[in-house]
Coordinates of C-alpha atoms in Angstrom, one line a residue:
M218 CA 48.6 67.2 90.7
V219 CA 51.0 68.5 92.6
S220 CA 50.9 67.7 96.3
L221 CA 50.7 69.6 99.0
L222 CA 54.1 69.0 100.7
R223 CA 56.4 68.6 97.5
T224 CA 54.4 72.4 96.6
L225 CA 55.8 73.8 99.7
R226 CA 58.8 72.4 99.5
S227 CA 59.4 74.3 96.5
I228 CA 58.8 77.4 97.9
R229 CA 60.3 77.0 100.8
R230 CA 63.5 76.6 98.8
V231 CA 63.3 79.1 96.0
G232 CA 60.4 81.2 97.9
L233 CA 56.8 81.7 96.5
K234 CA 57.6 84.8 94.2
E235 CA 59.7 82.0 92.3
W236 CA 57.0 79.2 92.3
Y237 CA 53.8 81.9 91.0
R238 CA 56.0 82.5 88.3
Q239 CA 56.7 78.7 87.8
M240 CA 53.3 77.7 88.5
W241 CA 52.1 80.6 85.7
Y242 CA 55.0 79.8 83.2
I243 CA 55.5 76.0 83.6
G244 CA 52.6 74.4 85.7
D245 CA 55.3 72.7 87.7
A246 CA 57.0 73.5 91.0
K247 CA 59.8 72.4 90.7
S248 CA 63.4 73.0 92.7
G249 CA 67.4 71.4 91.8
R250 CA 70.1 72.1 91.3
L251 CA 71.3 75.2 87.6
V252 CA 72.9 73.0 86.5
G253 CA 74.4 76.3 83.3
T254 CA 72.4 78.2 80.9
D255 CA 73.2 78.9 77.6
S256 CA 73.8 82.2 74.9
F257 CA 69.8 82.9 74.6
G258 CA 69.6 83.0 78.2
N259 CA 67.7 79.9 78.8
R260 CA 68.8 78.1 82.7
Y261 CA 68.6 74.4 82.7
Y262 CA 67.8 73.0 86.1
E263 CA 68.0 69.0 87.7
N264 CA 66.8 67.4 91.0
L265 CA 68.3 63.6 90.6
N266 CA 66.3 63.4 94.2
A267 CA 64.4 60.4 92.5
E268 CA 61.9 61.2 95.3
E269 CA 60.5 64.1 94.3
E270 CA 60.5 63.8 90.2
V271 CA 58.8 61.4 88.3
P272 CA 62.1 59.7 86.5
G273 CA 62.6 60.9 83.1
R274 CA 61.6 64.0 83.8
H275 CA 64.6 65.3 86.6
R276 CA 66.2 67.5 83.8
W277 CA 64.2 70.6 82.4
V278 CA 64.2 74.5 81.1
D279 CA 63.4 77.7 81.9
L280 CA 63.5 79.8 78.4
A281 CA 64.5 83.3 78.8
Q282 CA 61.6 84.0 75.8
H283 CA 57.6 83.1 76.7
D284 CA 56.9 82.4 73.3
Y285 CA 57.8 78.7 73.9
N286 CA 59.3 77.1 70.5
A287 CA 61.8 73.9 71.0
T288 CA 63.7 75.6 68.2
Q289 CA 65.0 77.6 71.6
V290 CA 66.9 75.0 72.5
P291 CA 70.1 74.6 71.3
P292 CA 71.3 71.1 70.2
E293 CA 73.9 70.5 73.0
W294 CA 71.5 71.2 75.5
H295 CA 68.9 69.6 73.7
S296 CA 70.7 65.8 73.9
W297 CA 71.1 66.6 78.0
L298 CA 67.7 67.4 78.1
H299 CA 66.9 64.2 76.6
N300 CA 69.3 61.9 78.6
I301 CA 71.3 61.8 74.9
R302 CA 74.3 62.9 76.6
L303 CA 75.4 62.3 80.7
L304 CA 77.2 65.5 81.3
A305 CA 76.3 69.2 80.9
P306 CA 77.7 71.4 77.8
P307 CA 79.7 73.0 80.2
E308 CA 80.1 70.4 82.0
D309 CA 81.3 67.7 79.5
P310 CA 85.3 67.9 77.6
K311 CA 84.4 67.6 74.3
M312 CA 81.2 70.2 73.9
L313 CA 84.9 72.8 76.2
E314 CA 86.7 72.3 72.4
A315 CA 85.8 74.6 69.5
R316 CA 83.1 74.8 67.9
P317 CA 83.6 73.6 63.8
K318 CA 83.0 76.5 61.9
W319 CA 80.8 74.8 59.6
I320 CA 78.6 74.1 61.4
G321 CA 77.8 77.9 63.3
T322 CA 76.0 79.6 65.9
H323 CA 72.3 77.9 66.4
I324 CA 69.6 80.3 66.2
E325 CA 66.2 79.5 66.4
N326 CA 62.8 78.6 63.4
L327 CA 61.6 82.4 62.5
T328 CA 58.9 80.4 60.5
G329 CA 55.0 82.5 61.7
T330 CA 57.0 85.5 62.5
R331 CA 58.3 89.3 60.8
G332 CA 61.9 87.9 60.2
A333 CA 60.9 84.2 58.1
Y334 CA 62.6 83.8 55.4
R335 CA 61.1 84.5 52.3
P336 CA 62.8 84.0 49.0
Y337 CA 62.5 86.3 46.3
N338 CA 61.1 85.5 43.1
T339 CA 61.9 86.8 39.9
A340 CA 59.5 84.6 37.4
A341 CA 56.5 86.8 36.0
P342 CA 53.3 86.1 36.7
K343 CA 50.9 84.1 34.5
M344 CA 47.8 85.7 35.9
W345 CA 46.8 89.0 36.6
A346 CA 44.9 90.9 38.4
W347 CA 41.5 92.6 36.4
E348 CA 42.1 96.7 35.6
P349 CA 39.0 97.9 33.6
K350 CA 40.0 100.3 31.1
V351 CA 37.9 103.2 31.5
A352 CA 37.9 105.9 28.3
P353 CA 37.7 108.9 29.4
R354 CA 35.1 111.8 29.8
Q355 CA 33.5 114.0 28.2
S356 CA 33.0 117.9 29.8
S357 CA 29.2 119.0 28.6
S358 CA 31.0 122.2 26.5
Q359 CA 31.8 119.4 24.4
T360 CA 29.0 117.3 23.7
Q361 CA 26.9 120.7 22.0

């Protein structure tokens, strides 16, 4: 439960519209410094004020798509969110270097969606559905 003072402070900092959007999508009123955005449009924030944030919850992401999935966060930002890296990717000189070609670009996991990978099967089926064999009907003029 968010305290009333923290809620009022957040409304004053981010505005009523943004506060309402945060409560609707992430369920918490947060305000902090925008650290950067990634190629998907996700925004990453940090609040180092120990009085306002619980330790370990001072970094968060505002996902661009509201069909939340953890694979929408690229690995370099994931390591920053989980305090594996001290500096955010835009501030880290190692991350500013060109990315090797063998790594490729990050794509989210599409399992369960229309874009999921489905392999093409070349093996013949071992069972088939039953199809009845029907003899053609004879007309009444042919039987007489």
